[in-house]
Coordinates of C-alpha atoms in Angstrom, one line a residue:
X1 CA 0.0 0.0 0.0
X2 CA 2.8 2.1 0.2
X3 CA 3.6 3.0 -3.7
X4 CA -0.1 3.7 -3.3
X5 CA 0.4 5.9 -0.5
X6 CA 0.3 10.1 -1.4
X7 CA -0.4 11.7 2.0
X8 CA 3.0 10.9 2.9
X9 CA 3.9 14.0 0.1
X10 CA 4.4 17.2 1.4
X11 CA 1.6 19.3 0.7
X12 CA -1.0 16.9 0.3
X13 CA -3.3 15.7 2.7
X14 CA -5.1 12.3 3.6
X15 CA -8.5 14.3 1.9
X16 CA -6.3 15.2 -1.4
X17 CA -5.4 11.9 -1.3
X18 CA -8.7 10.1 -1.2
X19 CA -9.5 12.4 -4.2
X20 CA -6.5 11.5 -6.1
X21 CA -7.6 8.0 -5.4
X22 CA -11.2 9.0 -6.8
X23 CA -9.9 10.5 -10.1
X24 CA -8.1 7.1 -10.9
X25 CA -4.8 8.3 -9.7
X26 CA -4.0 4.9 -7.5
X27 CA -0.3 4.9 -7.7
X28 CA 2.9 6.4 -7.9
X29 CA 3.6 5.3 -11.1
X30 CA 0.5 7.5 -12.0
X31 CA 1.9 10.8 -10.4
X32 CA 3.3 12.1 -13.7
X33 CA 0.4 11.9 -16.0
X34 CA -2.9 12.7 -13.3
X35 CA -1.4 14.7 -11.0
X36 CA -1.2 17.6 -13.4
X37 CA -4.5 16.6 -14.2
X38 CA -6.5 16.9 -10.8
X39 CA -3.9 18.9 -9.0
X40 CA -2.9 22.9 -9.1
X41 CA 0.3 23.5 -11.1
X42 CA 2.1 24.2 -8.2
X43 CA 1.1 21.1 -6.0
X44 CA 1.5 18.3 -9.4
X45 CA 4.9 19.9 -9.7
X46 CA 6.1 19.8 -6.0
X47 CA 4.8 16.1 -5.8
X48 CA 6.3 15.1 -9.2
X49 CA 9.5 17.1 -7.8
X50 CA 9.4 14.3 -4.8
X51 CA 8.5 11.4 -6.2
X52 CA 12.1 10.5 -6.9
X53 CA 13.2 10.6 -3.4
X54 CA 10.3 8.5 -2.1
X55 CA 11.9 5.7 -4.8
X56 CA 15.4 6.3 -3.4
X57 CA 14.0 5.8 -0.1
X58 CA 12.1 2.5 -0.7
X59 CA 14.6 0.9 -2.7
X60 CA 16.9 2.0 0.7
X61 CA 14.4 0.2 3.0
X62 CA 14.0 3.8 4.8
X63 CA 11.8 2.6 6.7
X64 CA 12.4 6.0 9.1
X65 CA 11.7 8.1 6.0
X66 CA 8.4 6.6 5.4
X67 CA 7.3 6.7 9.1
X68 CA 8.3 10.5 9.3
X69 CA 6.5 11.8 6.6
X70 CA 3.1 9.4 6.7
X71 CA 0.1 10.9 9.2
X72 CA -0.6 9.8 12.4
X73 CA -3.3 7.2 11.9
X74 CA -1.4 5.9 8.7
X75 CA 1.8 5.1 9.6
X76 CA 1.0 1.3 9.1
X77 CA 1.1 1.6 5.6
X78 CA 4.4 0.8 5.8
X79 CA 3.3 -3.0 5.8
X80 CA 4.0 -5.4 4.1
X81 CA 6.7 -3.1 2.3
X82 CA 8.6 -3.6 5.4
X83 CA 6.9 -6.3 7.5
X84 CA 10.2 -8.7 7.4
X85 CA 12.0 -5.5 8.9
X86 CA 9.5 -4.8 11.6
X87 CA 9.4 -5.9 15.1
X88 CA 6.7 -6.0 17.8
X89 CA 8.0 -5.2 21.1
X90 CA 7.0 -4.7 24.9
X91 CA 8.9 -5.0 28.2
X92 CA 8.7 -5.4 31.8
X93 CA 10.0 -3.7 34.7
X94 CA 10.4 -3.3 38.4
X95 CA 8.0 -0.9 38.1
X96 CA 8.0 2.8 36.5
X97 CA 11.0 5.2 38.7
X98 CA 14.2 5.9 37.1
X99 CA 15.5 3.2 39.6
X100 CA 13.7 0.6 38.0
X101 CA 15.1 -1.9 35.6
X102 CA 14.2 -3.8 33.0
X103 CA 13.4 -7.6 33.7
X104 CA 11.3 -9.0 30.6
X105 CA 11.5 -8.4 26.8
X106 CA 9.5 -10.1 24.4
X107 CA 10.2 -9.6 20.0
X108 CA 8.3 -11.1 17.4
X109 CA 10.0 -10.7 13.9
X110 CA 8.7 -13.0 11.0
X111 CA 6.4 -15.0 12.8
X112 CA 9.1 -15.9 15.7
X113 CA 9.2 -15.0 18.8
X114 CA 12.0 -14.4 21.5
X115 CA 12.0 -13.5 24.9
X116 CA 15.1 -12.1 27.1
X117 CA 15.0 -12.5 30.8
X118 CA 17.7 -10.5 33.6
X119 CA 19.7 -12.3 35.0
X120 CA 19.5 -14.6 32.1
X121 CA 20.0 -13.4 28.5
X122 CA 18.8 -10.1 28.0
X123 CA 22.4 -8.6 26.9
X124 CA 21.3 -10.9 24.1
X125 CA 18.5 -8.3 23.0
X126 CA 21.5 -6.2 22.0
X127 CA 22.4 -8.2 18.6
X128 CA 17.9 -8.3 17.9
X129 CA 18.3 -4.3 18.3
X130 CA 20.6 -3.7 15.8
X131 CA 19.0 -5.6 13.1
X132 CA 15.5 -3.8 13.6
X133 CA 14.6 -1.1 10.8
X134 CA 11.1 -0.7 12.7
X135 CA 9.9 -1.7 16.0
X136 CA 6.2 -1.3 16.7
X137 CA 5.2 -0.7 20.8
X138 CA 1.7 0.3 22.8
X139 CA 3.0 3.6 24.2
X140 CA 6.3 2.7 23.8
X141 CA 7.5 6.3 23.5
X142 CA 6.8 6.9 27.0
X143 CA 7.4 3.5 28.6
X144 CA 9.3 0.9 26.7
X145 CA 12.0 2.4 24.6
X146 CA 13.4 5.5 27.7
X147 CA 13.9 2.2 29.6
X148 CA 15.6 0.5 26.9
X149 CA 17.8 3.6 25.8
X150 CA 18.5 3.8 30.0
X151 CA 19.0 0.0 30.4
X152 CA 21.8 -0.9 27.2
X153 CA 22.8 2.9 26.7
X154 CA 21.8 2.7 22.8
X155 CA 22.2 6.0 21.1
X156 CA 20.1 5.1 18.2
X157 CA 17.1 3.7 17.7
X158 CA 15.3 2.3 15.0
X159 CA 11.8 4.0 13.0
X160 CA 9.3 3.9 15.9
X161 CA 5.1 3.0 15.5
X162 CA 3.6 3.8 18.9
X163 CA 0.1 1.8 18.1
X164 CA -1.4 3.7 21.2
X165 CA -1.0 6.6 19.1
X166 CA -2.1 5.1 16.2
X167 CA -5.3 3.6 17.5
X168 CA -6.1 6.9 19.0
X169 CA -6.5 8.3 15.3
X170 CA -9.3 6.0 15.1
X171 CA -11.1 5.9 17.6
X172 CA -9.4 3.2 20.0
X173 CA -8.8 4.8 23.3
X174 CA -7.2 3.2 26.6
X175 CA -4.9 1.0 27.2
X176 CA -4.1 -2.6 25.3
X177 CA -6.5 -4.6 26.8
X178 CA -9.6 -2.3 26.9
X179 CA -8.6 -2.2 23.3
X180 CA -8.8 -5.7 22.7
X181 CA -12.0 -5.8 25.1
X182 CA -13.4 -3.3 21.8
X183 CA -11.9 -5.6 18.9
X184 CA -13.1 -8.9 20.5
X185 CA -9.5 -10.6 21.5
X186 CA -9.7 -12.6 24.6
X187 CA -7.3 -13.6 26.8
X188 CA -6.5 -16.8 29.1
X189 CA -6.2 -16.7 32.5
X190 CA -2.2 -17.0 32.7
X191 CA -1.7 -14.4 29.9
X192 CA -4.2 -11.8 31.7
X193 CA -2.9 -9.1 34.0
X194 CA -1.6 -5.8 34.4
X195 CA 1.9 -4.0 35.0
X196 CA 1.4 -4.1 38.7
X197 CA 0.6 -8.3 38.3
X198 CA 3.9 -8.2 36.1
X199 CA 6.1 -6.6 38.6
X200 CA 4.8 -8.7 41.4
X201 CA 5.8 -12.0 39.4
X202 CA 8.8 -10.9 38.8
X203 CA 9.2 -10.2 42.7
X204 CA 8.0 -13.4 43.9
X205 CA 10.4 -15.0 41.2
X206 CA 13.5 -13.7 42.6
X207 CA 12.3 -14.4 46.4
X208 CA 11.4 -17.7 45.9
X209 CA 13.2 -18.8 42.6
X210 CA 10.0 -20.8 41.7
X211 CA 9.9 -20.7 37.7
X212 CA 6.4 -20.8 37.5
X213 CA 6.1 -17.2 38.7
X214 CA 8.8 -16.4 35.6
X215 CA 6.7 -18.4 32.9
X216 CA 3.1 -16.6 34.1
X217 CA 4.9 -13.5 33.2
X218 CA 6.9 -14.5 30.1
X219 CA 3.0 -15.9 29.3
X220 CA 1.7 -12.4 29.7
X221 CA 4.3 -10.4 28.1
X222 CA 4.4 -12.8 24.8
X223 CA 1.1 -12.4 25.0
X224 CA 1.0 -8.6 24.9
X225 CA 3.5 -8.7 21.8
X226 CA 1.1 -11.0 19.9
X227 CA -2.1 -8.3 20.3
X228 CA 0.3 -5.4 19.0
X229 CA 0.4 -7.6 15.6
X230 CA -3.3 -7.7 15.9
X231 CA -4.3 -4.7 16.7
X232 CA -1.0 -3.3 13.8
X233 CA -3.3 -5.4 11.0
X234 CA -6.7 -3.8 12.3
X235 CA -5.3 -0.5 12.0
X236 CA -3.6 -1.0 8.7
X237 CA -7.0 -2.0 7.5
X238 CA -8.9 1.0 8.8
X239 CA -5.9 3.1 7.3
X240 CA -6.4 1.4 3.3
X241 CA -10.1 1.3 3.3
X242 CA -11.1 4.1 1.2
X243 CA -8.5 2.7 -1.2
X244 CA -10.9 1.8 -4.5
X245 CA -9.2 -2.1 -5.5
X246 CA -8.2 -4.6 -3.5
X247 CA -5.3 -3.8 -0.6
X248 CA -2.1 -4.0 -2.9
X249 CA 1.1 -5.7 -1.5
X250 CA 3.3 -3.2 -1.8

C-alpha cells in the first residue's frame, strides 16, 4: 500500500489523497500523468519534484523516512513493504521510577518470537536491536524504549510506530486490553494481568526462585506482543479502506 500511498507527500493531505484516489490516480507510477490533471500546477509539480526521493528511499528500505512523513493514523502503511524488517516489542520492569530496571522483553519478527529474561539473556536483546529497521510498541514512546535507551545505553534507535498513538487516530482509546475488550480478543487466564501483576511475578520469582512465577509473566508479556500484531493489522486495514481495488502488497 505504500507505492499507493500520497499523504506521505508534502503538501498533500489524507482528503487530497482520497480524491486522487477518486480521479483514478492509484499509484505512484501514476503521479506524472494525473497529477497535473486533478492537482494545481504548483502542487503536481512539487509532488512530481518528490517522487524521486520516495523511490530512493524504498529501494533504501528507509523505513524512518516513510514513518516521518506518513500521518498519524497511517503510519502502518508501511506494511507489508517492510513487514520482514518490523518488530513487535514490549517490556517489563520493576515498576515505573528511574531506579527501576528492566526484567522482561519479548520480540516477534517474521512470525518468531524471542524473549530475554535479567539475570539470564537479555544482553542478548542487543544483537535483535541492531537488526530492527522498525519496531512497533503500545505507548512505547513513553514507557518501553526511555527504559531500553536507559537499560543498554543505545544512542540510536530504529523507525518507531507507537500503536497507542495510532489507535487513538481512530477511535481506540485506553490501554491494550480495553482495546482488545473493543476488537473482540480474549485472553487466558495466565496471559491476563496488568503492570502491577507483572512486577509482582517478577518479585515473587527472585524471592522464591520458583519458575512458574517467571513463565506466568513471560505468558503475559508474549502475549501482549502477539495483540500489538493484531491490533497493527486492524489498524492497517482502517488506514487502506477508502482505497478503490483490493489492498495491494506493496
Amino acid at each position: 500500500m505504500l507505492t499507493r500511498s500520497f499523504c506521505c507527500f508534502r503538501g498533500l493531505s489524507v482528503e487530497a489523497e482520497a480524491m486522487l484516489w477518486r480521479r483514478g490516480c492509484l499509484s505512484w507510477r501514476h503521479l506524472g500523468i494525473e497529477a497535473r490533471r486533478v492537482l494545481s500546477p504548483a502542487k503536481s509539480a512539487s509532488v512530481i519534484e518528490q517522487l524521486p526521493l520516495f523511490k530512493t528511499a524504498l529501494e533504501a528500505r528507509s523505513a524512518d523516512f516513510f514513518v516521518g512523513r506518513l500521518p498519524a493514523g497511517h503510519r502502518l502503511r508501511i506494511f507489508p513493504a517492510f513487514v520482514q524488517d518490523a518488530a513487535f516489542l514490549d517490556i517489563e520492569t520493576t515498576g515505573l521510577s528511574r531506579q527501576a530496571v528492566v526484567t522482561v522483553i519479548s520480540v516477534l519478527q517474521n512470525g518468531k518470537m524471542q524473549t530475554f529474561v535479567r539475570g539470564r539473556n537479555l544482553h542478548d536483546f542487543i544483537q535483535v536491536w541492531q537488526g530492527m529497521r522498525v519496531v512497533l510498541t503500545f505507548n512505547g514512546a513513553c514507557f518501553d524504549l526511555p527504559f531500553l535507551m536507559r537499560e543498554f545505553g543505545f544512542s540510536c534507535k530504529p523507525a518507531h510506530i507507537d500503536l497507542k498513538h495510532e489507535a487513538k487516530c481512530w477511535g481506540l482509546r485506553g490501554g491494550l486490553k480495553e482495546i482488545e475488550s473493543r476488537l473482540g480478543y480474549r485472553r487466558t487466564d495466565i496471559e491476563s494481568g496488568d503492570g502491577e501483576k507483572a512486577v509482582e511475578l517478577w518479585e515473587t520469582y527472585e524471592m522464591t526462585g520458583d519458575a512458574i512465577h517467571l513463565q506466568k509473566l513471560i505468558a503475559y508479556n508474549t502475549c501482549d506482543v502477539r495483540s500489538l500484531e493484531l491490533l497493527a493489522r486492524r489498524i492497517w486495514k482502517l488506514s487502506c479502506q477508502n482505497y478503490p481495488a483490493p489492498h495491494p502488497a506493496s
